[in-house]
Structures are given as C-alpha cells and as structure tokens.
Amino acid sequence: MIVVMSRNATQEQIKNVENKLLSLGFNTHPIYGEVKTVIGAIGDKRFLNTHEITSMPGVECLVPIMKPYKLASRELQQSNSIIDVDGVKIGDSNIVIMAGPCAIESAETFLETAIKVKEAGAKILRGGAFKPRTSPYSFQGLEEDGLKILAEAREATGLKIVTEVVDTRDVELVNAYADILQIGARNMQNFRLLREAGMTSKPVLLKRGLSATIEEWLMAAEYILAAGNPNVILCERGIRTYETATRNTIDMSAIPVIKELSHLPIVVDPSHAAGMWKYVGALSKGAVATGADGLIIEVHSNPASALSDGPQSLRPEKFAQLMKELQAVAAAVGRSI
Ligand code: PEP
Ligand code: MN
C-alpha cells in the first residue's frame, strides 16, 4: 500500500509514520516528491487496522497498490527513476549506449574495441567474463581474469562497465569490479541470485527471460528492489516465439508497456534479439524511436574469430556509423545520444 502524506507534513511526522509501519512489520520506501511525500509500505496488511495509520498526524490517505509488483510499479512512484551509474545517468532525456564484445577474449582485443566504442560515443562498455552458454563445451569466459581486463579497460577509457553475474557465489567478486551487474535472460527467475544482487548497491541490468511475460519480468525486478537495491534497469532482449528467421523476436511493445506500468528505465539489446548483425541497426533505431532509454550492442573487432556471438556482432566501423544515424532518430523523439 501507499501512505500518502499531506502537502505540509513535517519530516518528523513522516519519520513517525515510517517507524509505526516498521513496528507493524512493514518494509518502508519513502519517496520524496516535489509536492508530497509518499511512503511505500510493503508487508502483510491482513491484520492491519488501517485507522492506526490514517489517524496519524500528517497522513492524508492510504492507497492500495493493485499490481502484484509494488516497488516496481508506477502506482507507487509516478516520476521516472533515473539510475546513476557513477555519473552516467540512465532514464533521463539522454539515451545511453552500452557496447562491446559478447565476451572478453584477451586484454589486447578488448582494449582495442573499448577505445573504438568510446570514440563512437558509447558511455558504457560491455563484456562477459562469466558466460552462460547453451553448450557446456563452448567458451565459458575468462572469469576473474576477464574482470581484471574489464577494470583495466575502464581505467584506460573512463567508460563504465557492465558484466554478467551468473551465480550467487560470484556476486561479491563481480560486484568488486563492475559498475553494473548484469543478470542474464536465463537467470531472470533465479530468485536467490536476484536477492543477492538486491543486497548490493550497484545498478542491476535485468534482462527479460526468454519466455517471460512483462509481469513476470517486473516481479523479478521486484525481488531486487525488495532486497533493498532501487537501481534496476530493465533490458528487453527478444523473446522466444515460433519465428526462426531471427534468433529471438524483439518485443518493441514492451517499451511503452513498461513505461506505463513501471518507473524503471528500459534499455534494448538488439544484438541478442536479432542474432544477426545486419538487423541490429534497424532494431536499434526502432527501439530509440519507441522510447528506449538505452541500447546494449555487441561490437567485435573481428566477428569471424569471436568466441561467442560473432554473427550478431557489429564491426567497430559499422557501430560508429550506426551511432551517427541514431542521433537523428533520438532527436526526432526529443532525446539526445
Ligand atoms: C549477453 O548479454 O551476453 C547475454 C548472454 O545475453 P542474454 O542473457 O540476453 O542472452
Ligand atoms: Mn552475447
């Protein structure tokens, strides 16, 4: 439920209401709006005597949150969440581009690509050190050595880094290196992993599961938020459908739907959606035009030799060209890149 405080409620009254809710076993999430403060109260309200709260000084009313996800819902927070990744803001009028190879393969090639994506205008560098591969015989990533290469590339370029964590046992390690923890599509409903990521203070890029509904995806985000981490960035990366012409089917509708249902930012991964580099440009433009807050694009200096996802990776020159083209699309929808 949402406790709406009146316009002129004092800090002390807000604190008293929060303390009361805490004493009744609720978790509280105050949101200080420009006009009013509201307190999200998450817990079991079956035994709550609502009068106990509504009669408190400074309380205007109680509003139930009808959706099964609470902290992720627009009902609780009307203004868009802007996630601050160590100075790079995701969710405001600027569209943030994340780019880099699927996996970190070597220090040299990774740094070379990092420099190129930065020159083209990317703000965040991607690269997997722990790779969730369909086959156990495929390249699984360089693990901590890969994280070290990521940190070196951040040092050299100033780009922030996003990298995937696939196991609860690695959250602490990945958290020590990454600026954004990525939770991959295959782990979207790994609830222990979501909780663990929720106990860190790093922004979390939560990819949509291969066959997850938007509601299931927002419930997954709720796990992270409920564990205490408000910094969730949703990522649409295509879903499984009967179509086989592309690797996955990008769900562009998810962008406006998420914008209506949630205050969380949404970025789009056209690379895993398409599965082929030649479609990445069109899907990127479509996502920006549809309202995405960012893109995460796979870029590799020599896709033919990539250890994972070469066919869907753009060469750095193609990526630079796309970045130029995206500026016009962003401008057409009142945003910048
Ligand atoms: C990735 O970004 O490298 C990745 C494995 O993506 P997804 O979880 O969306 O398949
Ligand atoms: Mn990949």
CSV table of C-alpha atoms and ligand atoms in Angstrom, one decimal:
chain,number,residue,atom,x,y,z
A,1,MET,CA,0.0,0.0,0.0
A,2,ILE,CA,1.0,3.6,-0.3
A,3,VAL,CA,0.7,6.0,2.6
A,4,VAL,CA,0.2,9.5,1.1
A,5,MET,CA,1.4,12.2,3.4
A,6,SER,CA,-0.3,15.6,3.2
A,7,ARG,CA,1.4,18.5,1.5
A,8,ASN,CA,2.5,20.2,4.7
A,9,ALA,CA,3.6,17.0,6.6
A,10,THR,CA,6.7,17.6,8.6
A,11,GLN,CA,9.9,15.5,8.5
A,12,GLU,CA,9.1,14.4,12.0
A,13,GLN,CA,5.6,13.2,11.0
A,14,ILE,CA,6.9,11.3,8.1
A,15,LYS,CA,9.5,9.6,10.3
A,16,ASN,CA,6.8,8.8,12.9
A,17,VAL,CA,4.7,7.1,10.2
A,18,GLU,CA,7.7,5.2,8.9
A,19,ASN,CA,8.6,4.0,12.4
A,20,LYS,CA,5.0,2.9,13.0
A,21,LEU,CA,4.9,0.9,9.8
A,22,LEU,CA,8.3,-0.7,10.7
A,23,SER,CA,7.0,-1.6,14.1
A,24,LEU,CA,4.0,-3.3,12.4
A,25,GLY,CA,6.4,-5.4,10.3
A,26,PHE,CA,6.2,-3.4,7.0
A,27,ASN,CA,9.2,-2.5,4.9
A,28,THR,CA,9.1,1.2,4.1
A,29,HIS,CA,10.2,3.0,1.0
A,30,PRO,CA,9.7,6.8,1.3
A,31,ILE,CA,9.6,8.7,-2.0
A,32,TYR,CA,10.1,12.4,-1.6
A,33,GLY,CA,8.1,14.1,-4.5
A,34,GLU,CA,8.2,17.7,-5.3
A,35,VAL,CA,4.8,18.3,-3.7
A,36,LYS,CA,4.1,15.4,-1.5
A,37,THR,CA,5.9,12.5,0.2
A,38,VAL,CA,4.5,9.0,-0.2
A,39,ILE,CA,5.7,6.0,1.8
A,40,GLY,CA,5.5,2.6,0.1
A,41,ALA,CA,4.7,0.1,2.7
A,42,ILE,CA,5.3,-3.5,1.7
A,43,GLY,CA,4.1,-6.3,4.0
A,44,ASP,CA,1.2,-8.3,5.2
A,45,LYS,CA,-1.7,-6.0,5.7
A,46,ARG,CA,-4.3,-8.7,6.6
A,47,PHE,CA,-4.1,-7.8,10.3
A,48,LEU,CA,-3.6,-4.1,9.9
A,49,ASN,CA,-6.0,-1.7,11.5
A,50,THR,CA,-5.8,1.0,8.8
A,51,HIS,CA,-7.2,3.6,11.2
A,52,GLU,CA,-3.9,3.3,13.2
A,53,ILE,CA,-2.1,4.8,10.2
A,54,THR,CA,-4.8,7.2,8.8
A,55,SER,CA,-5.3,8.8,12.2
A,56,MET,CA,-1.6,9.7,12.5
A,57,PRO,CA,-0.7,13.4,12.1
A,58,GLY,CA,0.4,14.3,8.5
A,59,VAL,CA,-1.3,11.3,6.9
A,60,GLU,CA,-3.6,12.1,4.0
A,61,CYS,CA,-4.8,8.7,2.9
A,62,LEU,CA,-3.8,5.1,2.2
A,63,VAL,CA,-3.9,3.8,-1.3
A,64,PRO,CA,-3.6,0.0,-2.1
A,65,ILE,CA,-1.2,-1.0,-4.9
A,66,MET,CA,-3.3,-3.2,-7.1
A,67,LYS,CA,-0.4,-4.7,-9.1
A,68,PRO,CA,1.4,-7.8,-7.8
A,69,TYR,CA,4.7,-5.9,-8.1
A,70,LYS,CA,4.7,-3.0,-5.8
A,71,LEU,CA,8.1,-1.2,-5.6
A,72,ALA,CA,8.5,-1.5,-9.4
A,73,SER,CA,5.1,0.0,-10.1
A,74,ARG,CA,4.2,3.4,-11.5
A,75,GLU,CA,1.4,3.4,-8.9
A,76,LEU,CA,4.0,3.8,-6.2
A,77,GLN,CA,6.3,6.2,-8.0
A,78,GLN,CA,5.0,8.4,-10.7
A,79,SER,CA,8.2,10.0,-11.8
A,80,ASN,CA,10.8,8.1,-13.9
A,81,SER,CA,13.6,6.5,-11.9
A,82,ILE,CA,17.0,7.8,-13.1
A,83,ILE,CA,19.7,5.4,-12.4
A,84,ASP,CA,23.1,6.9,-11.7
A,85,VAL,CA,25.9,4.7,-12.9
A,86,ASP,CA,28.8,6.5,-11.3
A,87,GLY,CA,27.9,9.7,-13.2
A,88,VAL,CA,26.2,8.2,-16.3
A,89,LYS,CA,22.5,8.7,-15.9
A,90,ILE,CA,20.1,6.1,-17.4
A,91,GLY,CA,16.4,7.1,-17.7
A,92,ASP,CA,16.7,10.8,-18.4
A,93,SER,CA,16.4,12.5,-21.8
A,94,ASN,CA,19.9,11.3,-22.9
A,95,ILE,CA,19.9,7.8,-24.4
A,96,VAL,CA,22.8,5.8,-23.1
A,97,ILE,CA,24.7,3.4,-25.4
A,98,MET,CA,26.4,0.3,-24.0
A,99,ALA,CA,28.7,-1.6,-26.4
A,100,GLY,CA,31.5,-4.1,-26.5
A,101,PRO,CA,32.0,-7.8,-27.3
A,102,CYS,CA,29.9,-10.6,-26.1
A,103,ALA,CA,32.8,-12.0,-24.1
A,104,ILE,CA,36.2,-10.7,-23.0
A,105,GLU,CA,38.7,-12.8,-25.0
A,106,SER,CA,42.0,-11.1,-24.5
A,107,ALA,CA,43.3,-7.8,-23.0
A,108,GLU,CA,44.6,-6.5,-26.3
A,109,THR,CA,41.4,-7.1,-28.4
A,110,PHE,CA,39.2,-6.0,-25.6
A,111,LEU,CA,41.0,-2.7,-25.1
A,112,GLU,CA,41.1,-2.0,-28.8
A,113,THR,CA,37.4,-2.4,-29.1
A,114,ALA,CA,36.8,-0.4,-25.9
A,115,ILE,CA,38.7,2.6,-27.4
A,116,LYS,CA,36.7,2.4,-30.6
A,117,VAL,CA,33.3,2.2,-29.0
A,118,LYS,CA,34.2,5.1,-26.8
A,119,GLU,CA,35.3,7.2,-29.8
A,120,ALA,CA,31.9,6.4,-31.4
A,121,GLY,CA,30.1,7.7,-28.3
A,122,ALA,CA,29.3,4.7,-26.1
A,123,LYS,CA,29.3,5.5,-22.4
A,124,ILE,CA,29.3,2.0,-21.0
A,125,LEU,CA,31.5,-0.9,-22.0
A,126,ARG,CA,30.0,-4.4,-22.1
A,127,GLY,CA,31.9,-7.7,-21.9
A,128,GLY,CA,31.1,-11.1,-20.4
A,129,ALA,CA,33.6,-12.7,-18.0
A,130,PHE,CA,31.2,-15.4,-16.9
A,131,LYS,CA,29.3,-16.7,-20.0
A,132,PRO,CA,26.0,-18.6,-19.7
A,133,ARG,CA,26.5,-20.9,-22.8
A,134,THR,CA,23.9,-23.3,-24.1
A,135,SER,CA,26.6,-25.9,-24.6
A,136,PRO,CA,29.0,-26.8,-21.7
A,137,TYR,CA,31.7,-27.3,-24.3
A,138,SER,CA,31.5,-23.7,-25.6
A,139,PHE,CA,33.8,-20.9,-24.3
A,140,GLN,CA,32.7,-20.1,-20.7
A,141,GLY,CA,34.6,-16.9,-20.2
A,142,LEU,CA,37.8,-15.8,-18.6
A,143,GLU,CA,36.2,-15.4,-15.2
A,144,GLU,CA,38.2,-13.3,-12.8
A,145,ASP,CA,41.0,-12.7,-15.4
A,146,GLY,CA,38.2,-11.2,-17.6
A,147,LEU,CA,37.1,-9.0,-14.8
A,148,LYS,CA,40.6,-7.7,-14.4
A,149,ILE,CA,40.7,-6.9,-18.1
A,150,LEU,CA,37.4,-5.0,-17.8
A,151,ALA,CA,38.8,-2.9,-14.9
A,152,GLU,CA,41.9,-2.1,-17.0
A,153,ALA,CA,39.8,-1.0,-19.9
A,154,ARG,CA,37.7,1.2,-17.6
A,155,GLU,CA,40.9,2.7,-16.3
A,156,ALA,CA,42.2,3.4,-19.8
A,157,THR,CA,39.0,4.7,-21.3
A,158,GLY,CA,36.9,6.1,-18.5
A,159,LEU,CA,33.9,4.0,-19.7
A,160,LYS,CA,31.7,2.4,-17.0
A,161,ILE,CA,31.5,-1.4,-17.2
A,162,VAL,CA,28.6,-3.8,-17.3
A,163,THR,CA,29.2,-7.5,-16.9
A,164,GLU,CA,27.1,-10.6,-16.2
A,165,VAL,CA,27.0,-12.5,-12.9
A,166,VAL,CA,25.6,-16.0,-13.3
A,167,ASP,CA,25.9,-17.4,-9.8
A,168,THR,CA,25.2,-16.3,-6.3
A,169,ARG,CA,28.7,-17.4,-5.3
A,170,ASP,CA,30.2,-14.8,-7.7
A,171,VAL,CA,28.1,-11.8,-6.8
A,172,GLU,CA,30.7,-10.4,-4.3
A,173,LEU,CA,33.5,-10.9,-6.8
A,174,VAL,CA,31.7,-9.3,-9.8
A,175,ASN,CA,30.4,-6.5,-7.6
A,176,ALA,CA,34.0,-5.7,-6.7
A,177,TYR,CA,34.8,-4.9,-10.4
A,178,ALA,CA,31.6,-4.0,-12.2
A,179,ASP,CA,29.7,-0.7,-12.4
A,180,ILE,CA,26.5,-2.5,-13.4
A,181,LEU,CA,25.7,-6.1,-12.6
A,182,GLN,CA,24.0,-7.9,-15.5
A,183,ILE,CA,21.5,-10.6,-14.8
A,184,GLY,CA,21.1,-12.6,-18.0
A,185,ALA,CA,17.9,-13.8,-19.6
A,186,ARG,CA,18.4,-17.4,-18.4
A,187,ASN,CA,18.7,-16.2,-14.8
A,188,MET,CA,15.8,-13.8,-14.8
A,189,GLN,CA,13.9,-16.1,-12.4
A,190,ASN,CA,16.9,-17.2,-10.4
A,191,PHE,CA,15.4,-15.7,-7.2
A,192,ARG,CA,18.4,-16.3,-5.0
A,193,LEU,CA,20.6,-14.5,-7.5
A,194,LEU,CA,18.1,-11.6,-7.8
A,195,ARG,CA,18.1,-11.3,-4.0
A,196,GLU,CA,21.8,-11.4,-3.8
A,197,ALA,CA,22.1,-8.7,-6.4
A,198,GLY,CA,19.5,-6.7,-4.5
A,199,MET,CA,21.7,-6.8,-1.5
A,200,THR,CA,24.4,-4.9,-3.3
A,201,SER,CA,24.3,-1.2,-4.1
A,202,LYS,CA,25.3,-1.5,-7.7
A,203,PRO,CA,22.8,-0.9,-10.5
A,204,VAL,CA,21.5,-4.1,-11.9
A,205,LEU,CA,20.7,-4.6,-15.6
A,206,LEU,CA,17.9,-7.2,-15.6
A,207,LYS,CA,17.4,-8.9,-18.9
A,208,ARG,CA,14.0,-10.3,-19.8
A,209,GLY,CA,13.7,-14.1,-19.6
A,210,LEU,CA,13.5,-16.0,-22.9
A,211,SER,CA,9.8,-16.7,-22.4
A,212,ALA,CA,8.9,-14.3,-19.6
A,213,THR,CA,5.8,-12.1,-19.6
A,214,ILE,CA,6.2,-8.5,-18.8
A,215,GLU,CA,4.5,-9.2,-15.4
A,216,GLU,CA,7.0,-12.0,-14.6
A,217,TRP,CA,9.8,-9.7,-15.6
A,218,LEU,CA,8.6,-6.9,-13.3
A,219,MET,CA,8.1,-9.4,-10.5
A,220,ALA,CA,11.8,-10.4,-11.0
A,221,ALA,CA,12.7,-6.7,-10.7
A,222,GLU,CA,10.6,-6.6,-7.5
A,223,TYR,CA,12.9,-9.2,-5.9
A,224,ILE,CA,15.9,-6.9,-6.4
A,225,LEU,CA,14.0,-3.8,-5.2
A,226,ALA,CA,12.6,-5.6,-2.2
A,227,ALA,CA,16.1,-6.7,-1.2
A,228,GLY,CA,16.9,-3.0,-0.9
A,229,ASN,CA,18.5,-2.1,-4.2
A,230,PRO,CA,16.4,0.6,-6.0
A,231,ASN,CA,18.8,0.7,-9.0
A,232,VAL,CA,17.2,-1.6,-11.6
A,233,ILE,CA,17.5,-1.2,-15.3
A,234,LEU,CA,15.2,-3.4,-17.4
A,235,CYS,CA,16.6,-4.9,-20.7
A,236,GLU,CA,14.4,-6.2,-23.5
A,237,ARG,CA,16.5,-8.7,-25.5
A,238,GLY,CA,13.9,-10.5,-27.5
A,239,ILE,CA,11.7,-13.4,-26.6
A,240,ARG,CA,11.2,-17.0,-27.9
A,241,THR,CA,8.4,-17.2,-30.4
A,242,TYR,CA,7.6,-19.6,-33.3
A,243,GLU,CA,9.6,-17.3,-35.7
A,244,THR,CA,13.0,-18.7,-36.7
A,245,ALA,CA,14.2,-16.0,-39.1
A,246,THR,CA,15.8,-14.1,-36.2
A,247,ARG,CA,17.4,-15.6,-33.0
A,248,ASN,CA,14.6,-14.1,-30.9
A,249,THR,CA,11.7,-11.9,-31.5
A,250,ILE,CA,12.2,-8.3,-30.3
A,251,ASP,CA,9.2,-7.1,-28.3
A,252,MET,CA,9.0,-3.4,-29.1
A,253,SER,CA,5.6,-3.2,-27.4
A,254,ALA,CA,7.4,-3.9,-24.1
A,255,ILE,CA,8.9,-0.4,-24.2
A,256,PRO,CA,5.7,1.6,-23.9
A,257,VAL,CA,4.0,-1.1,-21.8
A,258,ILE,CA,6.9,-0.9,-19.3
A,259,LYS,CA,6.8,2.9,-19.4
A,260,GLU,CA,3.1,2.7,-18.4
A,261,LEU,CA,3.5,0.1,-15.7
A,262,SER,CA,6.8,1.0,-14.1
A,263,HIS,CA,9.0,3.9,-13.3
A,264,LEU,CA,12.2,1.9,-14.1
A,265,PRO,CA,14.3,2.6,-17.2
A,266,ILE,CA,14.3,0.2,-20.1
A,267,VAL,CA,17.1,-0.5,-22.5
A,268,VAL,CA,17.1,-2.7,-25.5
A,269,ASP,CA,19.6,-5.3,-26.7
A,270,PRO,CA,19.1,-5.6,-30.5
A,271,SER,CA,22.0,-8.0,-30.8
A,272,HIS,CA,20.6,-11.0,-28.9
A,273,ALA,CA,17.2,-10.2,-30.3
A,274,ALA,CA,18.4,-10.3,-34.0
A,275,GLY,CA,21.1,-12.9,-33.8
A,276,MET,CA,22.5,-11.3,-37.0
A,277,TRP,CA,24.5,-8.1,-37.3
A,278,LYS,CA,22.7,-6.9,-40.4
A,279,TYR,CA,19.4,-6.4,-38.5
A,280,VAL,CA,21.0,-4.7,-35.5
A,281,GLY,CA,20.8,-1.2,-37.0
A,282,ALA,CA,17.1,-1.3,-37.8
A,283,LEU,CA,16.2,-2.7,-34.4
A,284,SER,CA,18.3,-0.1,-32.6
A,285,LYS,CA,16.6,2.7,-34.5
A,286,GLY,CA,13.2,1.2,-33.8
A,287,ALA,CA,14.0,0.9,-30.1
A,288,VAL,CA,15.1,4.5,-29.8
A,289,ALA,CA,12.0,5.7,-31.7
A,290,THR,CA,9.8,3.6,-29.4
A,291,GLY,CA,11.1,5.2,-26.2
A,292,ALA,CA,14.0,3.0,-25.0
A,293,ASP,CA,16.3,4.7,-22.5
A,294,GLY,CA,19.4,3.0,-23.9
A,295,LEU,CA,20.8,0.2,-26.1
A,296,ILE,CA,23.3,-2.5,-25.4
A,297,ILE,CA,25.0,-3.6,-28.6
A,298,GLU,CA,27.6,-6.3,-29.3
A,299,VAL,CA,30.7,-5.0,-31.1
A,300,HIS,CA,33.7,-7.1,-32.0
A,301,SER,CA,36.9,-6.1,-33.9
A,302,ASN,CA,36.9,-9.4,-35.9
A,303,PRO,CA,33.4,-11.0,-35.6
A,304,ALA,CA,34.6,-14.0,-37.7
A,305,SER,CA,37.0,-15.0,-34.9
A,306,ALA,CA,34.8,-14.2,-32.0
A,307,LEU,CA,34.5,-16.9,-29.3
A,308,SER,CA,30.8,-16.1,-28.8
A,309,ASP,CA,28.1,-14.4,-30.7
A,310,GLY,CA,30.3,-13.3,-33.7
A,311,PRO,CA,27.4,-13.5,-36.2
A,312,GLN,CA,25.4,-10.8,-34.3
A,313,SER,CA,28.4,-8.5,-33.5
A,314,LEU,CA,29.0,-5.3,-35.4
A,315,ARG,CA,32.4,-4.3,-36.5
A,316,PRO,CA,33.6,-1.0,-34.8
A,317,GLU,CA,33.2,1.0,-38.1
A,318,LYS,CA,29.6,-0.2,-38.5
A,319,PHE,CA,28.9,0.6,-34.9
A,320,ALA,CA,30.3,4.2,-35.4
A,321,GLN,CA,28.1,4.7,-38.4
A,322,LEU,CA,25.0,3.4,-36.6
A,323,MET,CA,25.8,5.9,-33.7
A,324,LYS,CA,25.6,8.7,-36.2
A,325,GLU,CA,22.3,7.5,-37.6
A,326,LEU,CA,20.8,7.0,-34.2
A,327,GLN,CA,21.4,10.7,-33.3
A,328,ALA,CA,18.8,11.8,-35.9
A,329,VAL,CA,16.2,9.2,-34.6
A,330,ALA,CA,16.8,10.3,-31.0
A,331,ALA,CA,16.4,14.0,-32.0
A,332,ALA,CA,13.1,13.1,-33.7
A,333,VAL,CA,11.7,11.9,-30.4
A,334,GLY,CA,13.1,14.8,-28.4
A,335,ARG,CA,16.1,13.0,-27.0
A,336,SER,CA,19.8,13.0,-27.5
A,337,ILE,CA,22.6,10.4,-27.7
B,1,PEP,C1,24.8,-11.4,-23.1
B,1,PEP,O1,24.4,-10.2,-23.0
B,1,PEP,O2,25.9,-11.7,-23.4
B,1,PEP,C2,23.8,-12.5,-22.9
B,1,PEP,C3,24.2,-13.7,-22.6
B,1,PEP,O3,22.5,-12.1,-23.0
B,1,PEP,P1,21.1,-12.8,-22.7
B,1,PEP,O4,21.2,-13.1,-21.3
B,1,PEP,O5,20.1,-11.7,-23.1
B,1,PEP,O6,21.0,-14.0,-23.6
B,2,MN,MN,26.2,-12.4,-26.4
